[in-house]
Coordinates of C-alpha atoms and ligand atoms in Angstrom, one line a residue:
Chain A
X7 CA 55.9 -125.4 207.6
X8 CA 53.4 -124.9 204.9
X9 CA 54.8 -121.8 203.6
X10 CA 57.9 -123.8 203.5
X11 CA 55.7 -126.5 201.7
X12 CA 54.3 -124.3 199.1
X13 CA 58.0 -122.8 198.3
X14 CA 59.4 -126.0 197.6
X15 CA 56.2 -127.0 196.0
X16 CA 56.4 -123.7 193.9
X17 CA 60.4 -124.0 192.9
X18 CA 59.8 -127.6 192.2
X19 CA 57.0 -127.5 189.9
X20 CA 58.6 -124.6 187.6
X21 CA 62.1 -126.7 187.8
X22 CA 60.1 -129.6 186.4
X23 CA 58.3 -127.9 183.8
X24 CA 61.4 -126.0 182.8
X25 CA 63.2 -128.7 182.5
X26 CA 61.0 -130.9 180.6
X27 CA 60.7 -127.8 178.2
X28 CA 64.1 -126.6 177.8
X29 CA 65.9 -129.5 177.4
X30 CA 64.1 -131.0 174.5
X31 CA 63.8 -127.6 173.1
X32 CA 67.5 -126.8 172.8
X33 CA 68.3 -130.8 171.5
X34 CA 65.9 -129.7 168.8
X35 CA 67.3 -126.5 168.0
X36 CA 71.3 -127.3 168.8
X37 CA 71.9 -128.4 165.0
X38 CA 69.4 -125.6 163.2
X39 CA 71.3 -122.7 162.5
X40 CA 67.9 -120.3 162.7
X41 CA 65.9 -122.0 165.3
X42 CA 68.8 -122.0 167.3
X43 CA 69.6 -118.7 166.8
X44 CA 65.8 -117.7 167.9
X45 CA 65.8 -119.7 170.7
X46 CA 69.3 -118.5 171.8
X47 CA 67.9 -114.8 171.4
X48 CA 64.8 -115.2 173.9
X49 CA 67.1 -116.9 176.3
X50 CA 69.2 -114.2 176.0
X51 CA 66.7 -111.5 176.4
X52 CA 64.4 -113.5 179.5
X53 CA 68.1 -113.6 181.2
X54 CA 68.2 -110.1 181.5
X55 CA 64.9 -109.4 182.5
X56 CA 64.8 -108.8 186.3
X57 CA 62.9 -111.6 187.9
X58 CA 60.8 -109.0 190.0
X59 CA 59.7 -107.6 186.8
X60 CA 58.7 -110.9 185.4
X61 CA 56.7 -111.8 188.3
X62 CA 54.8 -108.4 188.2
X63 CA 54.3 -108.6 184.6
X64 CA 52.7 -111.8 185.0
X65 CA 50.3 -109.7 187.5
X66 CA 48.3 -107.8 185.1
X67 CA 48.5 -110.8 182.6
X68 CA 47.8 -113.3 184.7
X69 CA 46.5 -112.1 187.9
X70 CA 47.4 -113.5 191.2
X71 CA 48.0 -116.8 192.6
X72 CA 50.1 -120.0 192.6
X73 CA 49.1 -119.9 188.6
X74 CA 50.7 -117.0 187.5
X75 CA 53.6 -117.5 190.5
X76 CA 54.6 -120.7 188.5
X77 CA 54.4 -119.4 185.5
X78 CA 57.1 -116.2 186.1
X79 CA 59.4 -119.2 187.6
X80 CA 59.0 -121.4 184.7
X81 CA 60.0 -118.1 182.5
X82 CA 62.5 -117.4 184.7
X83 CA 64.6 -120.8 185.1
X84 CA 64.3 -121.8 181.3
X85 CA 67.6 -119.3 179.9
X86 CA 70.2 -121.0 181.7
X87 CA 68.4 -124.4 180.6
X88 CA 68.0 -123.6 177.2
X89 CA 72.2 -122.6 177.2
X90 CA 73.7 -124.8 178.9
X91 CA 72.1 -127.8 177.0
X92 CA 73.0 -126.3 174.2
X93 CA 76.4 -125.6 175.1
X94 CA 77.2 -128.7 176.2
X95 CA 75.8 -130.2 173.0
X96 CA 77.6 -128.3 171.0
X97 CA 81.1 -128.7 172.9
X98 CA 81.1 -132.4 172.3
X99 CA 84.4 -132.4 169.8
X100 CA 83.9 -133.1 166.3
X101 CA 86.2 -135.9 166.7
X102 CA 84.3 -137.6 169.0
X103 CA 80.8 -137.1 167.0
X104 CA 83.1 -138.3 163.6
X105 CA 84.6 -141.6 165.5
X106 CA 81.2 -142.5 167.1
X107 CA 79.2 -142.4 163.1
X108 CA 82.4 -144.6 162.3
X109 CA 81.4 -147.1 164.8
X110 CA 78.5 -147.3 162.9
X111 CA 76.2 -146.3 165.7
X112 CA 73.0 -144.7 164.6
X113 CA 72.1 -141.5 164.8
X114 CA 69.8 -142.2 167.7
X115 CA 73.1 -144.8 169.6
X116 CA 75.3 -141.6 169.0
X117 CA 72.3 -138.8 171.1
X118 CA 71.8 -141.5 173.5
X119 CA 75.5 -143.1 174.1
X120 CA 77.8 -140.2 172.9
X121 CA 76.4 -136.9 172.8
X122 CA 73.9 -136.3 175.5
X123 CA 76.1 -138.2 177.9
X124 CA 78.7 -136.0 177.3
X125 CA 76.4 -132.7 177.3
X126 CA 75.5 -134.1 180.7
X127 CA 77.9 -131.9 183.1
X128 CA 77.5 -128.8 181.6
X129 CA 73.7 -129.4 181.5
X130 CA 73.7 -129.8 185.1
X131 CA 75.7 -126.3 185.8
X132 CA 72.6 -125.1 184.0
X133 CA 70.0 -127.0 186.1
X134 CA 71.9 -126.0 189.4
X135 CA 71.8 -122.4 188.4
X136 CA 68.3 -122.6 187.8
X137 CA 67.6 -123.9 190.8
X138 CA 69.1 -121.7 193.3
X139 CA 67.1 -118.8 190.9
X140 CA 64.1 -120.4 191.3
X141 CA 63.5 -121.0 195.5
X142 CA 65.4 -117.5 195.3
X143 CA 62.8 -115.4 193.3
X144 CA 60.1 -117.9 194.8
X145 CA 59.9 -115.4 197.5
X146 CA 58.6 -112.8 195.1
X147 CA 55.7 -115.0 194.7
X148 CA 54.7 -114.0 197.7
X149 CA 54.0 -110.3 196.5
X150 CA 51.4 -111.9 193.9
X151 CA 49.5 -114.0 196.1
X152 CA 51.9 -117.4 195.4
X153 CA 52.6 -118.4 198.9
X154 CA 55.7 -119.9 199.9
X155 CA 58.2 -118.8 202.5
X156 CA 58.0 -114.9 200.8
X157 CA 54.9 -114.8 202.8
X158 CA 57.3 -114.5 206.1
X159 CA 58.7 -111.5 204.5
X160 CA 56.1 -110.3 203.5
X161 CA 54.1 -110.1 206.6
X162 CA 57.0 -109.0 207.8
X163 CA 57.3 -106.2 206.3
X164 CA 53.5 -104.9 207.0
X165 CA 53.7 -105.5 210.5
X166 CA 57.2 -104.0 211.0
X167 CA 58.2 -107.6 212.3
X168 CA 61.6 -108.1 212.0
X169 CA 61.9 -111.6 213.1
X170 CA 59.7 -112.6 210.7
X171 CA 61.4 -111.3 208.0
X172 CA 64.3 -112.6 209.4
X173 CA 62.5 -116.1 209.2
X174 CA 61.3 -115.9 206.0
X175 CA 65.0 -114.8 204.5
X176 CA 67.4 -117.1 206.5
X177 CA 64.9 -120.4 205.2
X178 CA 64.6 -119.3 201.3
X179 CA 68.7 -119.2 201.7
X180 CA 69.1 -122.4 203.5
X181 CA 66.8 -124.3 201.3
X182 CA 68.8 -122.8 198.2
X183 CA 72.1 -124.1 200.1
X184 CA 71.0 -127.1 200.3
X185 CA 69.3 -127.1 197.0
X186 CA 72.7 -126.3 195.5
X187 CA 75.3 -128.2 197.6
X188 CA 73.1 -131.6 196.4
X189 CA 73.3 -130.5 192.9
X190 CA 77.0 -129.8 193.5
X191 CA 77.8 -133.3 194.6
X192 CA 75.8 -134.6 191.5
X193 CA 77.5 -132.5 189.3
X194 CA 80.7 -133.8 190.5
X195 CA 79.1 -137.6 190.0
X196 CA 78.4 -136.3 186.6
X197 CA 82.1 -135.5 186.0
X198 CA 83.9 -137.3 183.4
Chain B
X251 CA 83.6 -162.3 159.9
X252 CA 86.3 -164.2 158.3
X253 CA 89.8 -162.8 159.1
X254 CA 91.8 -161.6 156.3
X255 CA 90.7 -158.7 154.2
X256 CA 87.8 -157.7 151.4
X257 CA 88.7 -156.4 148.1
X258 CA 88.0 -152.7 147.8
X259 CA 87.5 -151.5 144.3
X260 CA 86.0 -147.9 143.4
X261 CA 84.7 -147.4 139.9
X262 CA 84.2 -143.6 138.8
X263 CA 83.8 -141.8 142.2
X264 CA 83.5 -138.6 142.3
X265 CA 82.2 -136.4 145.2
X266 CA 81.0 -132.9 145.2
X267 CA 80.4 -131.1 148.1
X268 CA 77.3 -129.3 148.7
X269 CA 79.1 -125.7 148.6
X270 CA 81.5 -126.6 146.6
X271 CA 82.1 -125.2 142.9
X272 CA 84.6 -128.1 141.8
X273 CA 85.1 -132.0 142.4
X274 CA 86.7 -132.8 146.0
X275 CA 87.0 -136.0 144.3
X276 CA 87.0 -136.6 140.6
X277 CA 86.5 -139.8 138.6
X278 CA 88.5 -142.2 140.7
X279 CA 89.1 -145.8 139.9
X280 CA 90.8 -147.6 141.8
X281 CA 91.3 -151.2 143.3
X282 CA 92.7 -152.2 146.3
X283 CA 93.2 -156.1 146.4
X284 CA 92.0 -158.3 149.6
X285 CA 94.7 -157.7 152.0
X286 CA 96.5 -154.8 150.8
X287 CA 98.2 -152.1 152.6
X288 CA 97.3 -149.0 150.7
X289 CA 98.4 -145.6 151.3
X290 CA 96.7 -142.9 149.7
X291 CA 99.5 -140.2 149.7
X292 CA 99.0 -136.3 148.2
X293 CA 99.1 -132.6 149.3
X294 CA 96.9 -131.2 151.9
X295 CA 93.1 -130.9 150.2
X296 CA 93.6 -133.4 147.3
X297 CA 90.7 -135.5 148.5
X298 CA 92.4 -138.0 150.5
X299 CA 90.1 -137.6 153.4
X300 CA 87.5 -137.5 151.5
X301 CA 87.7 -140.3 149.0
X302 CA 88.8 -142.8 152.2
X303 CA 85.0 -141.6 153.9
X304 CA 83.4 -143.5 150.3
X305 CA 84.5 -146.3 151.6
X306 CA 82.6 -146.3 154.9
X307 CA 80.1 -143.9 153.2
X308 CA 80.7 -141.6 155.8
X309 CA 80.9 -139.5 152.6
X310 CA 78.2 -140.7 149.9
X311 CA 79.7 -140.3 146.5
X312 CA 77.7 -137.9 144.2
X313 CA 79.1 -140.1 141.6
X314 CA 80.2 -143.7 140.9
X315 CA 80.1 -147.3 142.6
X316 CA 82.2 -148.1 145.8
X317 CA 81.9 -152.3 146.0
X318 CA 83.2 -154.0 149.0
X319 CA 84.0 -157.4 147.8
X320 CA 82.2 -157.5 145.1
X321 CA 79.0 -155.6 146.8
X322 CA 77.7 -152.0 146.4
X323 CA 78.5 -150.2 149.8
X324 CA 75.1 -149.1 149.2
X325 CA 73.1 -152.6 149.2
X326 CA 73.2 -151.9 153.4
X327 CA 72.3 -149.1 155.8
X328 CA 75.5 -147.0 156.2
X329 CA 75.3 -148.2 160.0
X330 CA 75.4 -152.3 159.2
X331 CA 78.7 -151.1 156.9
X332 CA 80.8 -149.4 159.1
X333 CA 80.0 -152.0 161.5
X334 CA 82.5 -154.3 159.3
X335 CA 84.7 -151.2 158.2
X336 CA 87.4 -149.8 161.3
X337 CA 87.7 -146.7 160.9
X338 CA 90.8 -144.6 162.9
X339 CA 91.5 -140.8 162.7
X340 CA 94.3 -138.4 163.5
X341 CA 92.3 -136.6 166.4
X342 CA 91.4 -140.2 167.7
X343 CA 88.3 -139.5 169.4
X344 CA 87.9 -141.7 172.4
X345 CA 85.0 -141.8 174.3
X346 CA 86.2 -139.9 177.1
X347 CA 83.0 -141.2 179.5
X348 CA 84.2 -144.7 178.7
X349 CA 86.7 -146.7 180.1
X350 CA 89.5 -148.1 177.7
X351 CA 88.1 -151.2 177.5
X352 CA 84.6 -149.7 176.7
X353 CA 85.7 -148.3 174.1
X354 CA 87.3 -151.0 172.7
X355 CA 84.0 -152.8 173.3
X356 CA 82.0 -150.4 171.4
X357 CA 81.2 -152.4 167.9
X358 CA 80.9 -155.5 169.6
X359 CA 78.3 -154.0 171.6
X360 CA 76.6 -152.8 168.6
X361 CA 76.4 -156.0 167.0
X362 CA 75.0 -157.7 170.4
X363 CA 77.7 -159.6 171.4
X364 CA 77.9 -161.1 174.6
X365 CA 79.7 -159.9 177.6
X366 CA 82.1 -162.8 177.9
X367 CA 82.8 -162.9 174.5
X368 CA 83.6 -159.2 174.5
X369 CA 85.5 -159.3 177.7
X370 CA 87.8 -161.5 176.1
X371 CA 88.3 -159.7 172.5
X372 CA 89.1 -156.9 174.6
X373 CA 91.8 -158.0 176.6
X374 CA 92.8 -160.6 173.1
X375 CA 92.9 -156.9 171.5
X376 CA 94.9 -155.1 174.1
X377 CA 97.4 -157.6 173.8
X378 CA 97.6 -157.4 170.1
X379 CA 98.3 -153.8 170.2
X380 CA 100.6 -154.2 173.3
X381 CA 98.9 -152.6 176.2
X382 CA 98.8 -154.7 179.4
X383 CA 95.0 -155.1 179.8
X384 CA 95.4 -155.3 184.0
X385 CA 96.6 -152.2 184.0
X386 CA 95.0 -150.4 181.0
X387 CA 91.4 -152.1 180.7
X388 CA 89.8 -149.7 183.3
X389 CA 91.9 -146.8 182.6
X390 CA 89.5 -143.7 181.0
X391 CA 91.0 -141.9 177.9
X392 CA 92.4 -138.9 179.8
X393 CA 94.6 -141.1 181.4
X394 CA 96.3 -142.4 178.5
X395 CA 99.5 -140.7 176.2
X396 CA 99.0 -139.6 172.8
X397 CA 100.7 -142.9 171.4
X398 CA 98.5 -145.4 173.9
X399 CA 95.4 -143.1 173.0
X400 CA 95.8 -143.9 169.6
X401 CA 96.7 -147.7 169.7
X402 CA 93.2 -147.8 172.0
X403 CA 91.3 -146.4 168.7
X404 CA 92.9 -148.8 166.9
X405 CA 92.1 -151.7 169.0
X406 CA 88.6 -150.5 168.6
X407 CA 89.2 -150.3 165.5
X408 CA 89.6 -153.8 164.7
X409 CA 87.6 -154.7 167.2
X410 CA 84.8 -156.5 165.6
X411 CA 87.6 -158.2 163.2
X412 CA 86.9 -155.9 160.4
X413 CA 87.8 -156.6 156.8
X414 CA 89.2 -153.1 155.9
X415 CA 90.4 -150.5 158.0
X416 CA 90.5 -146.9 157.3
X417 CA 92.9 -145.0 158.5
X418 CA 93.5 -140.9 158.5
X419 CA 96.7 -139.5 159.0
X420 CA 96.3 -141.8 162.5
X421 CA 100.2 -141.0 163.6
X422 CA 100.4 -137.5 162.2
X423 CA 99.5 -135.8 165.9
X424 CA 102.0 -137.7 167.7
X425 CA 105.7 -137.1 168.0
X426 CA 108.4 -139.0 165.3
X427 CA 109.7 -141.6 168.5
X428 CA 106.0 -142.8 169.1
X429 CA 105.2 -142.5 165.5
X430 CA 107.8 -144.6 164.6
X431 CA 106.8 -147.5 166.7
X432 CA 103.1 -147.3 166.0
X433 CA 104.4 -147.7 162.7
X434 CA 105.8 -150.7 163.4
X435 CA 102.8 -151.7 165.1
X436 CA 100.5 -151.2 162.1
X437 CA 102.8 -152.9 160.0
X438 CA 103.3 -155.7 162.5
X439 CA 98.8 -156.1 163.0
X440 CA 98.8 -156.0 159.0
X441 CA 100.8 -158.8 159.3
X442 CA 99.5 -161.0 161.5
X443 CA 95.6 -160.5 160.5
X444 CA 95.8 -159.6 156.5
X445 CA 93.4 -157.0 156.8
X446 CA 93.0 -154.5 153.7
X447 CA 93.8 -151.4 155.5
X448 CA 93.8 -148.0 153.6
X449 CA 95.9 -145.4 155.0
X450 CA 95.9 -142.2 154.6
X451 CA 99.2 -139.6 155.1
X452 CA 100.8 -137.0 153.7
X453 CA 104.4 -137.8 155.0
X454 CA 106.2 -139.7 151.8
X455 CA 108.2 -141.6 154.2
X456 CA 105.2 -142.9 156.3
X457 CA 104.2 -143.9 152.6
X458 CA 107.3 -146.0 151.5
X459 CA 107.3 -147.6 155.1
X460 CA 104.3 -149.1 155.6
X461 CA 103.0 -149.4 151.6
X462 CA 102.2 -152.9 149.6
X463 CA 100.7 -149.8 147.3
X464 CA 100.9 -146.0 147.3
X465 CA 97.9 -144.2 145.4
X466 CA 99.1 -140.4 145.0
X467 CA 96.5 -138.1 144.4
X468 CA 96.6 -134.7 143.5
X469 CA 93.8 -132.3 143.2
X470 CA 91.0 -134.8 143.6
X471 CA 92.5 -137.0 140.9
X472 CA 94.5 -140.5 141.1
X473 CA 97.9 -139.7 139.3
X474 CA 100.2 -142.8 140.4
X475 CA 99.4 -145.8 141.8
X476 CA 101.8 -148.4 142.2
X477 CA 104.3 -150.4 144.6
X478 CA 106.5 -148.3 146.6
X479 CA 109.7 -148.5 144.2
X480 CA 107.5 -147.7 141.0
X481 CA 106.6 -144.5 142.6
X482 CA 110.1 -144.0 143.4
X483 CA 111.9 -145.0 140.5
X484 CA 109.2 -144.3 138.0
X485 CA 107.2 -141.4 139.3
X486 CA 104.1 -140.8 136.6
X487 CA 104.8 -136.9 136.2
X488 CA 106.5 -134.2 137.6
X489 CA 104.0 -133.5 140.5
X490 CA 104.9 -137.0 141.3
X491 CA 108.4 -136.5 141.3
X492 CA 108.7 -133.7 142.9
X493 CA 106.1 -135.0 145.5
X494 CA 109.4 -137.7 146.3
X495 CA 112.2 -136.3 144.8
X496 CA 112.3 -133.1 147.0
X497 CA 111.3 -135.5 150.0
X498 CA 114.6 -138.0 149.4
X499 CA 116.5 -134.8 148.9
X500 CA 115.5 -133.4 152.3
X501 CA 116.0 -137.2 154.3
X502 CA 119.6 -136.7 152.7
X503 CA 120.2 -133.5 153.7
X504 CA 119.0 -134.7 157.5
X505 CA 120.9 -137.4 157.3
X506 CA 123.9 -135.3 156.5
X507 CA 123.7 -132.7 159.2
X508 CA 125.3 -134.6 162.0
X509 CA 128.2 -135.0 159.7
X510 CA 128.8 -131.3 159.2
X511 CA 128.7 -130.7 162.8
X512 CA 131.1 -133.5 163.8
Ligands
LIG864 N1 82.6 -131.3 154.6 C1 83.0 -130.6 153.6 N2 82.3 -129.7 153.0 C2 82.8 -129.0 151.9 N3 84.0 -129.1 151.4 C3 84.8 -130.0 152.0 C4 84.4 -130.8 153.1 N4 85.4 -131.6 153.4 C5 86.4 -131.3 152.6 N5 86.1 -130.4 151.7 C6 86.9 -129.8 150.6 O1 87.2 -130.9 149.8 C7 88.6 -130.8 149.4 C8 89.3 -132.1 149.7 O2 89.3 -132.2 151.2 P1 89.9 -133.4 151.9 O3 89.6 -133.2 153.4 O4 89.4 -134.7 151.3 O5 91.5 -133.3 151.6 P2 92.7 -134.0 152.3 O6 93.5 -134.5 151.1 O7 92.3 -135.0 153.3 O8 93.5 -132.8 153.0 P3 94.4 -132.9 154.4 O9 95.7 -133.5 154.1 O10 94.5 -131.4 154.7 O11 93.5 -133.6 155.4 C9 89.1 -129.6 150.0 O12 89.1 -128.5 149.0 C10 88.2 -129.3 151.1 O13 88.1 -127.9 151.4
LIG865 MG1 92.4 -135.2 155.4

């Protein structure tokens, strides 16, 4: 129960953080030709990156822990953040921006009422892929001293127990399940 | 807001685009009396678009005065402006999150009305444009036609009971049946409230339909501007001329067809 605690604890946090740094990050950048181009580039290339390489590059760097653990994740869930919001930004119609500025909203009414509403859903594919990446590579944590429910497989792996292992896997994928069918029903909330 | 319409006069407007190496708009003056309908009617890229966005300053002229009533458009924030100014456009642009009748509600909201008072201009406004507010009010834009889309933008439109509305080739993305009776409808709401509306198209017979006053512009440049016949009978210059002449010749020819195959 407390490995289970510190996963959740672990996905949570770097969800959190990512969050609150990608997605006023790429409302910033959506309407800047260069630093949206930057930011768009680094997404781009932390995407590719393979999360077990992230994690033990943060080793050396950042030696082991929770710390570092959180860290990786936060690295890790930010790409598909940072694109969808600014996807979804930038696939509100023209029209729709053009008729709102005629209303005579102000540029603030028009983020607030228009815009980020209708970013929302596409947003939200983001956050639910992020998620499910997150308690996934969580486990990896495990292999630099981050806890969570990758210790089960971990240990299970030294001591040859299987049904440990067995534990440790079947519980990362049920909590992403249910991590993801609850975004799911959101996201279909969030439909327009 | 009084009903009835404001005067619109523009005195030496010209706009330049940032990337731009000549005038979008050049030197235009032009009045549009308190309660006109005025249809601004040239070739695709004369300015049309852009000399219509002055108004609301959704464009800002980089030269000249635009004066509602009297008053430069720029004594306010842009917002306050277009608050007063309805504004419609071909692509319509719905809120698609919002219902039909919060969409409608939209400038009221702005300007703090409250919710009885805009219950009751929304269904008023539904009615004016002829869509049964029990069953249309809670509808969301994907559930409306082309045609009903566009008579919901301009209900919100007029909303607010604007003194001028602007209008961009509003009917030019629907089909000729449903373009013909929104027509009608625009004609008919001119009518009844006496707003100054200022239309934009590039069909000549939209033009003669619905005109008190057809402005033709060509190449950023007013070259006519004048009651329907004038422009008919006493085009200004050959671009004018042919801008009608070739028009009536093809509404003759299509009125002929039929004939031929009978
Ligand atoms: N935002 C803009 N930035 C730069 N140039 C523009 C912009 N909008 C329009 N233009 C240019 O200004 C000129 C006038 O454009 P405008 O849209 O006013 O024409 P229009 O008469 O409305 O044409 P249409 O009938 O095709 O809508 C064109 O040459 C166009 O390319
Ligand atoms: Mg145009």
């Amino acid at each position: 129960m407390a490995h289970l605690g510190t996963h959740v604890a672990l996905a949570g946090t770097a969800l959190v953080v990512a969050l609150a740094l990608g997605i006023p990050l790429a409302g910033l950048t959506a309407d800047r030709a260069w630093p949206r181009a930057v930011l768009l580039a680094l997404a781009g290339g932390f995407r590719v990156v393979p999360s077990l390489a992230i994690l033990m590059l943060a080793l050396p760097l950042l030696g082991l822990g929770f710390g570092p653990a959180l860290l990786a994740l936060v690295v890790l869930a930010l790409p598909p953040i940072l694109v969808n919001t600014d996807v979804g930004l930038r696939s509100v119609p023209r029209a729709t921006l053009e008729a709102a500025r005629g209303t005579g909203m102000t540029e603030r009414q028009i983020g607030l009422r228009v815009r980020w509403p209708l970013a929302l859903p596409v947003v939200a594919v983001g956050v639910r892929t992020a998620t499910v990446e997150v308690i996934a590579s969580a486990t990896l944590a495990a292999f630099i001293g981050g806890g969570g429910l990758g210790d089960y497989i971990v240990g299970g792996l030294q001591t040859s127990d299987f049904s440990e292992l067995l534990l440790g896997a079947v519980s990362v994928a049920l909590l992403a399940l249910a991590a993801d069918s609850a975004l799911a029903l959101t996201q279909r909330k969030l439909a327009i | 807001m009084a009903e009835g319409g404001a005067r619109v006069e523009l005195r030496g407007v010209g706009v330049r685009y940032a990337n731009g190496t000549a005038d979008a708009v050049h030197a235009v003056d032009l009045t549009i009396d308190a309660g006109t309908f005025a249809v601004l009617l040239g070739p695709s890229g004369c300015g049309k678009s852009t000399l219509l966005r002055t108004i609301n300053r959704l464009v800002e002229p980089t030269a000249g005065t635009v004066l509602i009533d009297g008053a430069d458009a720029r004594a306010r924030p842009a917002t306050e402006l277009r608050r007063e100014i309805g504004y419609v456009i071909q692509a319509v642009g719905l809120f698609p999150h919002y219902t039909v009748a919060e969409n409608v509600a939209v400038v009221p909201r702005l300007l703090g009305w409250d919710e009885a008072r805009i219950r009751e201009r929304v269904d008023e406004l539904l009615g004016l444009i002829r869509l049964d507010p029990e069953r249309y009010r809670d509808r969301r834009p994907r559930e409306l036609s082309g045609g009903e889309a566009q008579r919901v933008g301009v209900a919100r439109a007029l909303a607010a009971r604007p003194r001028v509305l602007l209008m961009d080739e509003p009917f030019a993305a629907v089909d000729a049946i449903v373009r013909a009776s929104l027509q009608d409808e625009i004609a008919r709401v001119h009518r009844e409230l006496r707003t100054t509306i200022v239309f934009v198209t590039h069909d000549v017979d939209e033009a003669l339909r619905l005109a008190d006053r057809i402005v033709v512009m060509n190449a950023g440049r007013v070259v006519q501007n004048g009651p329907p016949d004038d422009i008919l009978e006493r085009p200004a210059d050959d671009f004018v001329r042919e801008l009608v002449g070739v028009d009536a010749e093809t509404r003759r020819l299509a009125l002929e067809r039929p004939l031929i195959e009978r």
